[in-house]
PDB file of C-alpha atoms and ligand atoms in Angstrom:
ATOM      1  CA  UNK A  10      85.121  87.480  69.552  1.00 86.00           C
ATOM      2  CA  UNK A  11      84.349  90.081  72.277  1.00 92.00           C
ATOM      3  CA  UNK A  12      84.907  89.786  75.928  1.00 95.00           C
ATOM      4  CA  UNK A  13      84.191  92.197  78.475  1.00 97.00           C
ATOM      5  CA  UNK A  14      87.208  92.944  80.587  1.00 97.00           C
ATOM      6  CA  UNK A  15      85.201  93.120  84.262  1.00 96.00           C
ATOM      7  CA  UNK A  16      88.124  94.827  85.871  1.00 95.00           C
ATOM      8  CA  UNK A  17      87.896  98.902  87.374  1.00 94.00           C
ATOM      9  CA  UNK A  18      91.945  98.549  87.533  1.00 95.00           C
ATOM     10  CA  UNK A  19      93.172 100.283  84.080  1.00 95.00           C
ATOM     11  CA  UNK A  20      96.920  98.414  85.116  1.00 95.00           C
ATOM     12  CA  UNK A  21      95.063  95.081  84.688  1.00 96.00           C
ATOM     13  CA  UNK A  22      93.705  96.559  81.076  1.00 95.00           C
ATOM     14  CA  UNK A  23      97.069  97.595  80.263  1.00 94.00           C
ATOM     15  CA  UNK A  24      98.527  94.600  81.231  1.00 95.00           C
ATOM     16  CA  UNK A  25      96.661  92.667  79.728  1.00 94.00           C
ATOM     17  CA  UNK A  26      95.791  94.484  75.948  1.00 93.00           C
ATOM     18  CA  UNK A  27      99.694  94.170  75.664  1.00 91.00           C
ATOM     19  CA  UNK A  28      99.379  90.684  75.764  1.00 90.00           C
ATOM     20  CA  UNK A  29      96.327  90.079  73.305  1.00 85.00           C
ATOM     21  CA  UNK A  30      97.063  89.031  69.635  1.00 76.00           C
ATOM     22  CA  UNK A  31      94.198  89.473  67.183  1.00 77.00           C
ATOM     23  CA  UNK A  32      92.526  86.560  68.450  1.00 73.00           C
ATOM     24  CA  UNK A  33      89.607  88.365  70.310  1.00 83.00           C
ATOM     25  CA  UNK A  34      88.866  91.715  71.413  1.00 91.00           C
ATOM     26  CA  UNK A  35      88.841  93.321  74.924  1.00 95.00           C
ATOM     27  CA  UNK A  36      85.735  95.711  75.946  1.00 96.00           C
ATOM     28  CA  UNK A  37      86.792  97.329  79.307  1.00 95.00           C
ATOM     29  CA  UNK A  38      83.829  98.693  82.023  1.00 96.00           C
ATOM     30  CA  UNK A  39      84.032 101.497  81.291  1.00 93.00           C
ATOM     31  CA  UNK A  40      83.981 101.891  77.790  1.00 94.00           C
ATOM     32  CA  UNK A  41      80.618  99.262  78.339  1.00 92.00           C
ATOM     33  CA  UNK A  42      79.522 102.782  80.388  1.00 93.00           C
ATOM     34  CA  UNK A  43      79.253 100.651  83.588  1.00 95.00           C
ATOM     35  CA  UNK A  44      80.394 102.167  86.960  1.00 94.00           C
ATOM     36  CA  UNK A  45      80.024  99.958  89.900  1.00 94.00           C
ATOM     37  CA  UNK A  46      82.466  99.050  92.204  1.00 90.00           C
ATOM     38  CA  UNK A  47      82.261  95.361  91.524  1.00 90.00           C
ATOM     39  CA  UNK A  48      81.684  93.142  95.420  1.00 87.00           C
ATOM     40  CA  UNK A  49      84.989  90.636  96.236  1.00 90.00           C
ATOM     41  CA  UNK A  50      82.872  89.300  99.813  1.00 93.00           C
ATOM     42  CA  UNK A  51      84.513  86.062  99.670  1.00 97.00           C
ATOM     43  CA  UNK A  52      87.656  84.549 101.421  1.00 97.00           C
ATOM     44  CA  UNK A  53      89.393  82.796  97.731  1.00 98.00           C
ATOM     45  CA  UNK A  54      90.481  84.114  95.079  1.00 98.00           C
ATOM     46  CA  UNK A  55      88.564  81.916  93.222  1.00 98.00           C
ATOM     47  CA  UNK A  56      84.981  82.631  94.522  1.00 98.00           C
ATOM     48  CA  UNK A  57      85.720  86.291  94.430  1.00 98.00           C
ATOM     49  CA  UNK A  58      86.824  86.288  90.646  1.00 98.00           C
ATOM     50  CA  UNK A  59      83.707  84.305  90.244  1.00 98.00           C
ATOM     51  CA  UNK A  60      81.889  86.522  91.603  1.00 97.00           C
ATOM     52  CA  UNK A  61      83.125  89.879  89.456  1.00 97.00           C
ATOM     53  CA  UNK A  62      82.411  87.804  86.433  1.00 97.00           C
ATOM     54  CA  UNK A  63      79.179  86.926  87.423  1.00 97.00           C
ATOM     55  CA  UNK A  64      77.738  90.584  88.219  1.00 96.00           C
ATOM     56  CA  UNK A  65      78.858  91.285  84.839  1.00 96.00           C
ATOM     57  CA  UNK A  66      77.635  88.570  82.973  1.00 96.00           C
ATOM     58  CA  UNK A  67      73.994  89.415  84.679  1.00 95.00           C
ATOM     59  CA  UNK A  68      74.646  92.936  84.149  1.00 94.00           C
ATOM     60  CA  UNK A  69      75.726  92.704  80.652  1.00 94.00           C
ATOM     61  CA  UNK A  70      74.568  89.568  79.078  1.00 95.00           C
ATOM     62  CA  UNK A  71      77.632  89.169  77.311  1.00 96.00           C
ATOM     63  CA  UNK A  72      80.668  87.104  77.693  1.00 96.00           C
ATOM     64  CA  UNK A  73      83.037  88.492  79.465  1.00 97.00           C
ATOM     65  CA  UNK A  74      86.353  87.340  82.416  1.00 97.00           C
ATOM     66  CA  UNK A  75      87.502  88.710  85.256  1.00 98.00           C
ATOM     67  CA  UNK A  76      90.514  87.967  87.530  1.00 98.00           C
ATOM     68  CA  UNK A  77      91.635  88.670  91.596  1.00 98.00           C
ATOM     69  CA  UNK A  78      94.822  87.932  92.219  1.00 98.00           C
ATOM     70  CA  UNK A  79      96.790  87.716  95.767  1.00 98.00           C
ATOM     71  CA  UNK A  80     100.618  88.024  96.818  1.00 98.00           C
ATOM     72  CA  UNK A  81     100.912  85.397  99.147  1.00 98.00           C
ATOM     73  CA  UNK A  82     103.719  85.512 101.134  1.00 98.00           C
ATOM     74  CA  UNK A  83     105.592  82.573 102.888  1.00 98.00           C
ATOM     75  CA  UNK A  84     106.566  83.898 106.913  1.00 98.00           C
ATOM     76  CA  UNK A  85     103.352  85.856 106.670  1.00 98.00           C
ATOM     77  CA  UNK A  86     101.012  82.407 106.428  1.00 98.00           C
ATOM     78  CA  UNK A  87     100.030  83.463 102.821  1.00 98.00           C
ATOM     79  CA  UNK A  88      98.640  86.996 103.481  1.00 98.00           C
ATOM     80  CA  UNK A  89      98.034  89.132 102.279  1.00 98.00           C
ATOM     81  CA  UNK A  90      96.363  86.621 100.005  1.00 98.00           C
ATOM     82  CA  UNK A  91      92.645  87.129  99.040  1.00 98.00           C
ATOM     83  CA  UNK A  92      92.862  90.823 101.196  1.00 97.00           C
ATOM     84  CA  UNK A  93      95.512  92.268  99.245  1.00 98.00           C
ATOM     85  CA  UNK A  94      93.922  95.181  98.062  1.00 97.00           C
ATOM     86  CA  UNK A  95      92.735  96.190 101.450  1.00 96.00           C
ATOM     87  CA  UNK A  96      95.621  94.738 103.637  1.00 98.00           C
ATOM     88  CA  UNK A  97      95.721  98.272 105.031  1.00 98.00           C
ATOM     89  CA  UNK A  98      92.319  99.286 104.871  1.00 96.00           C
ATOM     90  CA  UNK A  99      89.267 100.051 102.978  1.00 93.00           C
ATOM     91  CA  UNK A 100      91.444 103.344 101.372  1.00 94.00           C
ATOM     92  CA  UNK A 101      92.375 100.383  99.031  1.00 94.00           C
ATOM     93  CA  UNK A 102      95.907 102.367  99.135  1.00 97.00           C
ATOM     94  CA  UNK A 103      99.011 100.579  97.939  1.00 98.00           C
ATOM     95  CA  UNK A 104     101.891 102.357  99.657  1.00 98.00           C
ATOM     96  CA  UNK A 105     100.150 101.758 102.961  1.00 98.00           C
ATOM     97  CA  UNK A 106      99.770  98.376 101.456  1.00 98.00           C
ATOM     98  CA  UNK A 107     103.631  98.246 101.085  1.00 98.00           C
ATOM     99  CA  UNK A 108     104.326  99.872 104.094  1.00 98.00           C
ATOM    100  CA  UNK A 109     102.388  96.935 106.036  1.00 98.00           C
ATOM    101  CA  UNK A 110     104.196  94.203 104.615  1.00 98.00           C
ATOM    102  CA  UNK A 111     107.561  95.841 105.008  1.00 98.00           C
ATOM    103  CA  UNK A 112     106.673  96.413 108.879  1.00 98.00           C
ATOM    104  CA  UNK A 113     105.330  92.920 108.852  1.00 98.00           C
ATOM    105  CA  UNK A 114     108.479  90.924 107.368  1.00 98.00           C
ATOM    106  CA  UNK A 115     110.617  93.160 109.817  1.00 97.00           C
ATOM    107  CA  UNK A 116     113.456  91.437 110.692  1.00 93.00           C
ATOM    108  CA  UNK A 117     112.342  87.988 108.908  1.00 97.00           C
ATOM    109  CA  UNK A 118     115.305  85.868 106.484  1.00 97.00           C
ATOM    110  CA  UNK A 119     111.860  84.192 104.680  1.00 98.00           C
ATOM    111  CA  UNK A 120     111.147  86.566 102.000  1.00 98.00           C
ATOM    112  CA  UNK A 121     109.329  84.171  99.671  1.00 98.00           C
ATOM    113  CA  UNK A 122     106.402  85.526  98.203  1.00 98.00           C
ATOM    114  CA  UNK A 123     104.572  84.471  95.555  1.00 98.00           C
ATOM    115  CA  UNK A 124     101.647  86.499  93.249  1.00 98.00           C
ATOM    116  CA  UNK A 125      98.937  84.404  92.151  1.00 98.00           C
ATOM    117  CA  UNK A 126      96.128  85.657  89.282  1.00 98.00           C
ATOM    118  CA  UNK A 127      92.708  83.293  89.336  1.00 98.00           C
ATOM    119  CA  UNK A 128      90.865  84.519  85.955  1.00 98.00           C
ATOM    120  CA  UNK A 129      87.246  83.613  85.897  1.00 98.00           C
ATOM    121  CA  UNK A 130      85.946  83.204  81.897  1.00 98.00           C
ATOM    122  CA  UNK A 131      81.814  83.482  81.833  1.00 97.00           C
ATOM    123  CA  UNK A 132      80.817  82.047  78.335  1.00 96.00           C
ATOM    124  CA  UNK A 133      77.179  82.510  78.540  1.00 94.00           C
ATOM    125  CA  UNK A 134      75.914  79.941  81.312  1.00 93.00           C
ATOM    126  CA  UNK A 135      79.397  78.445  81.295  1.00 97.00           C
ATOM    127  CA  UNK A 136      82.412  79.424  83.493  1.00 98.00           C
ATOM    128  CA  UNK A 137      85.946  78.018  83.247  1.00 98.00           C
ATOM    129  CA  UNK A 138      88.985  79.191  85.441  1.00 98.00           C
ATOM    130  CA  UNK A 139      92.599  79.852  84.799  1.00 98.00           C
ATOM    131  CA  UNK A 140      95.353  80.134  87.443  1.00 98.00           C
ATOM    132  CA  UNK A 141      98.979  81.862  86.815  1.00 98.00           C
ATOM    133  CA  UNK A 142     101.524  81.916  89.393  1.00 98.00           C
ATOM    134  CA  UNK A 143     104.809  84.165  90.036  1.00 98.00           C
ATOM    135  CA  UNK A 144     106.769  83.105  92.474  1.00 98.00           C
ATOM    136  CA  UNK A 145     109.579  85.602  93.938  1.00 98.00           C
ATOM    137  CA  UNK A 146     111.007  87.278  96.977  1.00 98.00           C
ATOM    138  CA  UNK A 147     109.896  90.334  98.783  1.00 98.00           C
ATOM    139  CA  UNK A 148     112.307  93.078  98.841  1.00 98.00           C
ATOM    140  CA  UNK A 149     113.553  94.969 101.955  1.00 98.00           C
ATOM    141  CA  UNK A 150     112.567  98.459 100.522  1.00 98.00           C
ATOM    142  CA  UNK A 151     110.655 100.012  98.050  1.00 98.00           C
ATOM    143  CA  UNK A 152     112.395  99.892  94.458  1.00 98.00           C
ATOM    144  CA  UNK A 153     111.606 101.403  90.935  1.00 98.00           C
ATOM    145  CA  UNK A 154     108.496 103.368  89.862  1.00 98.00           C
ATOM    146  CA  UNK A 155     106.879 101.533  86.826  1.00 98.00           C
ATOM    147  CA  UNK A 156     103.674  98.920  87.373  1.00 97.00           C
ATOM    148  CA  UNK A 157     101.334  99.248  90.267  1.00 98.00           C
ATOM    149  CA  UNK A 158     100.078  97.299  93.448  1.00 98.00           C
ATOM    150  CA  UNK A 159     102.894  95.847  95.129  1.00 98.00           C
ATOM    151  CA  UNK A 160     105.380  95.470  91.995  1.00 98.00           C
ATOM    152  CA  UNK A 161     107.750  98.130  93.888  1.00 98.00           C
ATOM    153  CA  UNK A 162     108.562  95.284  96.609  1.00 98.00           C
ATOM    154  CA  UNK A 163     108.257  92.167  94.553  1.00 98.00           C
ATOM    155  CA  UNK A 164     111.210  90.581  92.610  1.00 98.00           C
ATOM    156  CA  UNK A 165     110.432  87.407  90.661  1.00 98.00           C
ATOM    157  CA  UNK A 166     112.129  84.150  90.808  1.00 98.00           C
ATOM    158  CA  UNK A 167     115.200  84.496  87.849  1.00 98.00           C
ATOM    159  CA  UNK A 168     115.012  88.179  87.922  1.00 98.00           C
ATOM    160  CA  UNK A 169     117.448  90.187  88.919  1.00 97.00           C
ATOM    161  CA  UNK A 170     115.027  93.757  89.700  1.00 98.00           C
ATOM    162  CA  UNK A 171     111.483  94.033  91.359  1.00 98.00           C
ATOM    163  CA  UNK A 172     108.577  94.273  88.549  1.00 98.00           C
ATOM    164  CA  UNK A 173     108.525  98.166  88.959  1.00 98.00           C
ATOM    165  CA  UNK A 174     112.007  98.372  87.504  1.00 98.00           C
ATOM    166  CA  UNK A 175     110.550  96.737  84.692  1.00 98.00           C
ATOM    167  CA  UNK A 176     109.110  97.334  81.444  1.00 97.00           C
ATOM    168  CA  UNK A 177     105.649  96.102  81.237  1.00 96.00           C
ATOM    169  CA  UNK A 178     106.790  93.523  77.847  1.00 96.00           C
ATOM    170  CA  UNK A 179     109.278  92.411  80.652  1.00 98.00           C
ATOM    171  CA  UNK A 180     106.733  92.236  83.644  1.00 98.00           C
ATOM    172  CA  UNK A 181     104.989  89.708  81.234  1.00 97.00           C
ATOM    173  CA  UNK A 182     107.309  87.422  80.900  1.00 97.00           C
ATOM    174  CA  UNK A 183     107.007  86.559  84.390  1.00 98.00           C
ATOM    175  CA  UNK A 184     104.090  87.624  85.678  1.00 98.00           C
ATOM    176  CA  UNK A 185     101.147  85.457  87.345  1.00 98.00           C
ATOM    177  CA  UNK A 186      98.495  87.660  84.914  1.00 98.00           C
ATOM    178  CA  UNK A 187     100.443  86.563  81.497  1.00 97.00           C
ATOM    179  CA  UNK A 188     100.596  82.942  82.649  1.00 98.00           C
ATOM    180  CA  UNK A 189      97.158  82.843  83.709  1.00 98.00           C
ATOM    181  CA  UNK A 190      96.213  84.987  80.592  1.00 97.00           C
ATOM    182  CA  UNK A 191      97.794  82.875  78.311  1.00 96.00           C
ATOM    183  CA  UNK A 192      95.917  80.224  79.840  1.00 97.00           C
ATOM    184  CA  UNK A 193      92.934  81.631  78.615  1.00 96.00           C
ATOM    185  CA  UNK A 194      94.248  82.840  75.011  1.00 93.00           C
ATOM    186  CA  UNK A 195      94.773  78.962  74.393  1.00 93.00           C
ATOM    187  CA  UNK A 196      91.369  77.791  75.454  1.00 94.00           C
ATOM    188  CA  UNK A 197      89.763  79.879  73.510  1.00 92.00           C
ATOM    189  CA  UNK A 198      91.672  79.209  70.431  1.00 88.00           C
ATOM    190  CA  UNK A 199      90.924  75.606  71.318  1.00 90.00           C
ATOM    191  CA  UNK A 200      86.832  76.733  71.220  1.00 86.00           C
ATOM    192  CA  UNK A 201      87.031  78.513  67.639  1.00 77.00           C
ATOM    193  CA  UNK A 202      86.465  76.001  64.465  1.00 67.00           C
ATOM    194  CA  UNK A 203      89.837  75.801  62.453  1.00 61.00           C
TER     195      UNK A 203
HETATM  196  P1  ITT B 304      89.434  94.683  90.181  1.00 74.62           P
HETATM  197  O1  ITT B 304      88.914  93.867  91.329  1.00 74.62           O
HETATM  198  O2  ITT B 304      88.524  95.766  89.740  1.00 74.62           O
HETATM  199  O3  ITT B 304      89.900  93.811  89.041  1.00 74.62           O
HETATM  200  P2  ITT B 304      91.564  95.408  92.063  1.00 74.62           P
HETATM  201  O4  ITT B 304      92.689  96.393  91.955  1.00 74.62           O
HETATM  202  O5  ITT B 304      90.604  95.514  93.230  1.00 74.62           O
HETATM  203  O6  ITT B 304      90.774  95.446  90.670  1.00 74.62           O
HETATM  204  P3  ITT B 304      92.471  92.773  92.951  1.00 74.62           P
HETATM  205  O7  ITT B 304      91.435  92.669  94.027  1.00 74.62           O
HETATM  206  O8  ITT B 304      92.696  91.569  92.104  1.00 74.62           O
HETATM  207  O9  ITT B 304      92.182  93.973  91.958  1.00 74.62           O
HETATM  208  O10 ITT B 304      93.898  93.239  93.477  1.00 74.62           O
HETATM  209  C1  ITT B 304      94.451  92.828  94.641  1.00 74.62           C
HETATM  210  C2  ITT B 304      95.573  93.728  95.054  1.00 74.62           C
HETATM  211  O11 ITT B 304      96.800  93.213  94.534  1.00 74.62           O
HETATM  212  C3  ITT B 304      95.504  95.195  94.633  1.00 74.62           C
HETATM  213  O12 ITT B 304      95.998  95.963  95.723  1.00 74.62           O
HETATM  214  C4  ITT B 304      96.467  95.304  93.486  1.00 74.62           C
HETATM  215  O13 ITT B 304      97.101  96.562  93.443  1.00 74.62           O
HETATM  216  C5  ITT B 304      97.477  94.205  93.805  1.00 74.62           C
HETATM  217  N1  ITT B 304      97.956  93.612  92.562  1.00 74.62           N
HETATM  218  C6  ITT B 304      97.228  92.909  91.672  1.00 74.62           C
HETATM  219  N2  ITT B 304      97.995  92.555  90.624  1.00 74.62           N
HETATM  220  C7  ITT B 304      99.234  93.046  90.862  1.00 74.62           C
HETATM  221  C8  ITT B 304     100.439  93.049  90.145  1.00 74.62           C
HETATM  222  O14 ITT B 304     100.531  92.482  88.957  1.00 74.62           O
HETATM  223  N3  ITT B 304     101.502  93.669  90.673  1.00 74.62           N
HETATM  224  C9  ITT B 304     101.425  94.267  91.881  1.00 74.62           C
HETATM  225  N4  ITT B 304     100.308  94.323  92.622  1.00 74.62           N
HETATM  226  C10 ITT B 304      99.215  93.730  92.114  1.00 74.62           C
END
């Protein structure tokens, strides 16, 4: 089987192709030639991964997920949540991301945080969701260099360094992305005759 990965973050990809067995095959935009800068107008992670896999369903006509995912953090009533990517701005920047948080959580003992990944499968007319959660603490600084997004400030529940001290095979056996991704690896294997 082939899915189209409706995603313009190549992390994601990465992320993700690590993960996938032989079961089914990733296509990714771009290498479907499609450049758009896919809408996220809604105010859940759920309607705006909807959404992304929708455009590309109608765009493509083939099956094909997509995913948003939030850090949602505890003292900060769950934001940056469903506004993650622009918590600073339309720039869509991640150190000024990471610098609002930090300024944010100034000061604050409650550093729970949690990421959570909503992937949206379209199978033709169909859609099914998946949800994977990583729950953690946010750091007081900036620490390691690997991963993307917020991983710099983000250490996971059991761990004992943030996600960009990590390797990605280790990021993955945490992360909110694998669990929801492996979510979706199962189903899937639960669709295919025997
Ligand atoms: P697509 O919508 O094209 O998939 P995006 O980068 O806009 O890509 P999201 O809206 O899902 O993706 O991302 C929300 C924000 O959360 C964005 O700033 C990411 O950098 C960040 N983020 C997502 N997954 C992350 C992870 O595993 N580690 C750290 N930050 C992450």
């Amino acid at each position: 089987m082939v899915l189209v990965f409706a995603t313009n973050n190549d992390n994601k990809v990465k992320e993700v192709r690590a993960m996938l067995g032989n079961a089914f095959e990733i296509i990714t935009l771009k290498e479907s030639g499609i450049d758009i800068d896919i809408p996220e107008p809604h105010d859940t992670l759920e309607d705006n991964a909807r959404e992304k896999s929708t455009v590309i369903y109608n765009m493509t006509g083939k099956n094909c997920f997509s995913e948003d995912t939030g850090l949602e953090i505890d003292a900060l009533n769950g934001e940056p949540g469903v506004l993650s990517a622009r918590y600073a701005g339309e720039q869509k920047e991640a150190a000024d991301n990471i610098v609002k948080v930090l300024t944010n959580l100034q000061s604050q003992p409650n550093r729970k945080a949690q990421f959570r990944t909503v992937i949206s499968l379209r199978l033709g007319e169909q859609e099914h969701q998946f949800e994977g959660i990583c729950e953690g603490e946010i750091l007081e600084s900036t620490t390691g260099v690997k991963g993307f997004g917020y991983d710099p400030i983000f250490k996971p529940s059991g761990a004992d360094r943030s996600f960009a001290q990590m390797e990605m095979s280790e990021k993955n056996s945490y992360s909110h992305r694998a669990k929801a991704f492996s979510k979706l690896v199962a189903f899937l294997k639960e669709q295919q005759p025997a």
